[in-house]
Amino acid sequence: IPVEAFDLVVFGGTGDLARRKILPALFRRYCAGQMPEGAQIIGAARSEMDDAQFRVFVTEAIAEFNGDFPYKDEDMQGFLSILFYITVDALGDRGWTELAAKMQADRVRAFYFSVGPSLFGPLAERLHTYGMADMNTRIVVEKPFGRDLETAKELNRSLADHFDEHQVYRIDHYLGKETVQNLMAIRFGNMLFEPLWNSQYVDHIQITVAETVGVQGRGEYYDRAGAMRDMVQNHLMQLLCLIAMEPPSRFEPDAVRDEKLKVIRALDPVDPGDIVRGQYRAEGERQSYLEDVENPQSTTESFIALKLHLSNWRWAGTPFYLRTGKRMRARSSEIAVVFKETPHSIFDEEAGRHRNILTIRLQPNEGIDLDVTIKEPGPGGMRLVDVPLDMTFTEALGPDAEQVPDAYERLIMDVVRGNQTLFMRGDEVEAAWAWTDPIIAGWEERGDKPLPYDTGSSGPVDALALMHRDGRRWREVR
Ligand code: NAD
């Protein structure tokens, strides 16, 4: 889809996120022919740099983080020619007049706040003061969006002072994944699944986001956040919303986000016995969580598993099991919708009991599979076997189906197009914190400590028990 010419300013353009994700993503969109004539990308940060130095910085970022993405030299030259840099102080006056002068008239203006949340308010205010905030202006903010309901409200207020909600794009890159959107197509574009998508037919749903890395130099931030704030309140909650929501009346931003909000509001408070928190141990040369964050007393969790219930007509009685952690066995994220067994088996016991599972894999190998039970081929009588049906149909769709843009590419272009469907609305974020806050307060009041778990495992043994006691089990992390 073509986009209009735009000016995109990346505040924090010299930072880690810009280097690893945003700038390489913009380059790939350029190569895909999606940067219209006259577009400008302007890095703006505290660092002293000029356009030429910024172009070198971006060239190096692309070399390091674009893997073996093939491109033509002329694309690189073309991309570099639309890059500019202005030294700007978010907390002072430096650079703002220059930045305002760089803006072109009658353009979409997008400002990506790739900086810590304490700068969101000051940046919004200065955009206003220096005349860059008009109805064509959009701002993009990164996580963490607050650390509790109070701070999230404060951030929302500081943005709302200068921008309307329809100008604010709160990014959750999980929503930009192709497969996550395909989930909506599969749910709402087919007759086949929606009638079964409820507690009558679904036994349970599990969501796993497992990482192999530890806290990786983000120890100070992470130790103040933990897995609940860093992952569950935002990413896992967003996935849960898409899986559990009612069909929106249209595939439009507010229709979709209204339905997501209802899911969050339907969440029951969680029984402390339905939560397992963990901290990874040392292994060989790899340090323990406590060593990584240099805080031997820390009670922050690097792993969490929870069992949730939604109090609504569709899902009453179907538990949702969520888990996420660092230093786990594999880097693997998936949602599994586990259907109930057939009410009665007509086959003898040897055939075994089987169930359909719809698996939405976010990484590695993004895709959607449906396990279907069939007869094991051959003369051995009626033996049943579960085989995965590839629902992403890359073969049927041809080679283009594999050339999908990554999450940041899609989301940034959605900002330019003015499509907020895949971004979180302020009230969603607040509702998620309103649910999270009492859980965390409970740990703090009781002095709950996380359980140690081995690096390379699936988390603490108690997390397995959380499912076993219900006669269920987690899918393997692999
Ligand atoms: P970083 O520390 O690497 O970069 C910060 C950037 O902000 C730098 O470009 C710096 O020059 C600029 N900056 C700092 N103070 C400034 C000021 N007063 N005026 C102007 N510019 C200033 O941080 P990062 O890792 O790139 O993270 C940026 C944001 O994205 C943070 O909110 C972070 O939580 C979020 N985030 C980062 C990642 C990641 O992988 N790095 C992932 C998700 C979210």
mmCIF file with all atom_site columns, C-alpha atoms in Angstrom, residues 352-428:
data_model
loop_
_atom_site.group_PDB
_atom_site.id
_atom_site.type_symbol
_atom_site.label_atom_id
_atom_site.label_alt_id
_atom_site.label_comp_id
_atom_site.label_asym_id
_atom_site.label_entity_id
_atom_site.label_seq_id
_atom_site.pdbx_PDB_ins_code
_atom_site.Cartn_x
_atom_site.Cartn_y
_atom_site.Cartn_z
_atom_site.occupancy
_atom_site.B_iso_or_equiv
_atom_site.pdbx_formal_charge
_atom_site.auth_seq_id
_atom_site.auth_comp_id
_atom_site.auth_asym_id
_atom_site.auth_atom_id
_atom_site.pdbx_PDB_model_num
ATOM 1  C CA . GLY A 1 352 ? -5.660 -43.615 22.225 1.00 0.00 ? 352 GLY A CA 1
ATOM 2  C CA . ARG A 1 353 ? -7.364 -40.329 23.045 1.00 0.00 ? 353 ARG A CA 1
ATOM 3  C CA . HIS A 1 354 ? -6.545 -37.332 20.903 1.00 0.00 ? 354 HIS A CA 1
ATOM 4  C CA . ARG A 1 355 ? -7.285 -33.659 20.787 1.00 0.00 ? 355 ARG A CA 1
ATOM 5  C CA . ASN A 1 356 ? -6.964 -30.892 18.258 1.00 0.00 ? 356 ASN A CA 1
ATOM 6  C CA . ILE A 1 357 ? -4.476 -28.175 19.032 1.00 0.00 ? 357 ILE A CA 1
ATOM 7  C CA . LEU A 1 358 ? -4.197 -24.925 17.135 1.00 0.00 ? 358 LEU A CA 1
ATOM 8  C CA . THR A 1 359 ? -0.689 -23.566 17.606 1.00 0.00 ? 359 THR A CA 1
ATOM 9  C CA . ILE A 1 360 ? 0.279  -20.031 16.740 1.00 0.00 ? 360 ILE A CA 1
ATOM 10 C CA . ARG A 1 361 ? 4.085  -19.907 16.665 1.00 0.00 ? 361 ARG A CA 1
ATOM 11 C CA . LEU A 1 362 ? 5.632  -16.471 17.015 1.00 0.00 ? 362 LEU A CA 1
ATOM 12 C CA . GLN A 1 363 ? 9.219  -17.667 17.062 1.00 0.00 ? 363 GLN A CA 1
ATOM 13 C CA . PRO A 1 364 ? 11.143 -19.433 15.765 1.00 0.00 ? 364 PRO A CA 1
ATOM 14 C CA . ASN A 1 365 ? 9.552  -20.215 12.389 1.00 0.00 ? 365 ASN A CA 1
ATOM 15 C CA . GLU A 1 366 ? 6.457  -18.021 12.626 1.00 0.00 ? 366 GLU A CA 1
ATOM 16 C CA . GLY A 1 367 ? 3.415  -19.961 11.525 1.00 0.00 ? 367 GLY A CA 1
ATOM 17 C CA . ILE A 1 368 ? 0.126  -21.558 12.475 1.00 0.00 ? 368 ILE A CA 1
ATOM 18 C CA . ASP A 1 369 ? -0.485 -25.305 12.742 1.00 0.00 ? 369 ASP A CA 1
ATOM 19 C CA . LEU A 1 370 ? -3.602 -27.275 13.450 1.00 0.00 ? 370 LEU A CA 1
ATOM 20 C CA . ASP A 1 371 ? -3.082 -30.746 14.870 1.00 0.00 ? 371 ASP A CA 1
ATOM 21 C CA . VAL A 1 372 ? -5.636 -33.018 13.296 1.00 0.00 ? 372 VAL A CA 1
ATOM 22 C CA . THR A 1 373 ? -6.224 -36.633 14.253 1.00 0.00 ? 373 THR A CA 1
ATOM 23 C CA . ILE A 1 374 ? -6.169 -39.088 11.364 1.00 0.00 ? 374 ILE A CA 1
ATOM 24 C CA . LYS A 1 375 ? -5.714 -42.784 10.833 1.00 0.00 ? 375 LYS A CA 1
ATOM 25 C CA . GLU A 1 376 ? -2.105 -43.859 10.852 1.00 0.00 ? 376 GLU A CA 1
ATOM 26 C CA . PRO A 1 377 ? -1.561 -45.059 7.312  1.00 0.00 ? 377 PRO A CA 1
ATOM 27 C CA . GLY A 1 378 ? -0.871 -48.752 6.784  1.00 0.00 ? 378 GLY A CA 1
ATOM 28 C CA . PRO A 1 379 ? -2.390 -52.122 7.429  1.00 0.00 ? 379 PRO A CA 1
ATOM 29 C CA . GLY A 1 380 ? -2.049 -52.035 11.237 1.00 0.00 ? 380 GLY A CA 1
ATOM 30 C CA . GLY A 1 381 ? -5.739 -51.561 12.012 1.00 0.00 ? 381 GLY A CA 1
ATOM 31 C CA . MET A 1 382 ? -7.345 -48.349 13.232 1.00 0.00 ? 382 MET A CA 1
ATOM 32 C CA . ARG A 1 383 ? -4.508 -46.524 14.929 1.00 0.00 ? 383 ARG A CA 1
ATOM 33 C CA . LEU A 1 384 ? -4.854 -42.793 15.316 1.00 0.00 ? 384 LEU A CA 1
ATOM 34 C CA . VAL A 1 385 ? -2.118 -40.256 14.937 1.00 0.00 ? 385 VAL A CA 1
ATOM 35 C CA . ASP A 1 386 ? -2.016 -36.443 15.241 1.00 0.00 ? 386 ASP A CA 1
ATOM 36 C CA . VAL A 1 387 ? -0.539 -34.622 12.279 1.00 0.00 ? 387 VAL A CA 1
ATOM 37 C CA . PRO A 1 388 ? 0.018  -30.877 12.000 1.00 0.00 ? 388 PRO A CA 1
ATOM 38 C CA . LEU A 1 389 ? -1.735 -29.081 9.182  1.00 0.00 ? 389 LEU A CA 1
ATOM 39 C CA . ASP A 1 390 ? 0.240  -26.013 8.129  1.00 0.00 ? 390 ASP A CA 1
ATOM 40 C CA . MET A 1 391 ? -2.259 -23.172 8.233  1.00 0.00 ? 391 MET A CA 1
ATOM 41 C CA . THR A 1 392 ? 0.153  -20.551 6.938  1.00 0.00 ? 392 THR A CA 1
ATOM 42 C CA . PHE A 1 393 ? 0.173  -22.153 3.526  1.00 0.00 ? 393 PHE A CA 1
ATOM 43 C CA . THR A 1 394 ? 3.430  -20.571 2.406  1.00 0.00 ? 394 THR A CA 1
ATOM 44 C CA . GLU A 1 395 ? 3.657  -23.067 -0.441 1.00 0.00 ? 395 GLU A CA 1
ATOM 45 C CA . ALA A 1 396 ? 0.191  -22.300 -1.716 1.00 0.00 ? 396 ALA A CA 1
ATOM 46 C CA . LEU A 1 397 ? 0.755  -18.558 -1.449 1.00 0.00 ? 397 LEU A CA 1
ATOM 47 C CA . GLY A 1 398 ? 4.073  -18.616 -3.311 1.00 0.00 ? 398 GLY A CA 1
ATOM 48 C CA . PRO A 1 399 ? 7.474  -17.162 -2.441 1.00 0.00 ? 399 PRO A CA 1
ATOM 49 C CA . ASP A 1 400 ? 6.081  -13.688 -1.644 1.00 0.00 ? 400 ASP A CA 1
ATOM 50 C CA . ALA A 1 401 ? 4.381  -15.117 1.413  1.00 0.00 ? 401 ALA A CA 1
ATOM 51 C CA . GLU A 1 402 ? 7.782  -15.561 3.018  1.00 0.00 ? 402 GLU A CA 1
ATOM 52 C CA . GLN A 1 403 ? 8.912  -12.009 2.321  1.00 0.00 ? 403 GLN A CA 1
ATOM 53 C CA . VAL A 1 404 ? 6.776  -10.602 5.096  1.00 0.00 ? 404 VAL A CA 1
ATOM 54 C CA . PRO A 1 405 ? 7.891  -7.402  6.751  1.00 0.00 ? 405 PRO A CA 1
ATOM 55 C CA . ASP A 1 406 ? 9.020  -7.743  10.342 1.00 0.00 ? 406 ASP A CA 1
ATOM 56 C CA . ALA A 1 407 ? 7.015  -6.256  13.191 1.00 0.00 ? 407 ALA A CA 1
ATOM 57 C CA . TYR A 1 408 ? 8.826  -2.914  13.330 1.00 0.00 ? 408 TYR A CA 1
ATOM 58 C CA . GLU A 1 409 ? 8.608  -2.438  9.572  1.00 0.00 ? 409 GLU A CA 1
ATOM 59 C CA . ARG A 1 410 ? 4.894  -2.959  9.574  1.00 0.00 ? 410 ARG A CA 1
ATOM 60 C CA . LEU A 1 411 ? 4.198  -0.894  12.665 1.00 0.00 ? 411 LEU A CA 1
ATOM 61 C CA . ILE A 1 412 ? 6.235  2.124   11.565 1.00 0.00 ? 412 ILE A CA 1
ATOM 62 C CA . MET A 1 413 ? 4.492  2.138   8.195  1.00 0.00 ? 413 MET A CA 1
ATOM 63 C CA . ASP A 1 414 ? 1.133  1.867   9.982  1.00 0.00 ? 414 ASP A CA 1
ATOM 64 C CA . VAL A 1 415 ? 2.036  5.039   11.880 1.00 0.00 ? 415 VAL A CA 1
ATOM 65 C CA . VAL A 1 416 ? 2.756  6.813   8.619  1.00 0.00 ? 416 VAL A CA 1
ATOM 66 C CA . ARG A 1 417 ? -0.533 5.554   7.181  1.00 0.00 ? 417 ARG A CA 1
ATOM 67 C CA . GLY A 1 418 ? -2.391 6.595   10.305 1.00 0.00 ? 418 GLY A CA 1
ATOM 68 C CA . ASN A 1 419 ? -3.662 3.124   11.191 1.00 0.00 ? 419 ASN A CA 1
ATOM 69 C CA . GLN A 1 420 ? -3.842 2.544   14.962 1.00 0.00 ? 420 GLN A CA 1
ATOM 70 C CA . THR A 1 421 ? -5.357 -0.952  14.882 1.00 0.00 ? 421 THR A CA 1
ATOM 71 C CA . LEU A 1 422 ? -2.150 -2.651  16.016 1.00 0.00 ? 422 LEU A CA 1
ATOM 72 C CA . PHE A 1 423 ? -1.307 -0.108  18.722 1.00 0.00 ? 423 PHE A CA 1
ATOM 73 C CA . MET A 1 424 ? -2.463 -0.030  22.319 1.00 0.00 ? 424 MET A CA 1
ATOM 74 C CA . ARG A 1 425 ? -4.931 2.576   23.381 1.00 0.00 ? 425 ARG A CA 1
ATOM 75 C CA . GLY A 1 426 ? -4.385 4.455   26.646 1.00 0.00 ? 426 GLY A CA 1
ATOM 76 C CA . ASP A 1 427 ? -7.341 2.835   28.405 1.00 0.00 ? 427 ASP A CA 1
ATOM 77 C CA . GLU A 1 428 ? -6.124 -0.663  27.485 1.00 0.00 ? 428 GLU A CA 1
#
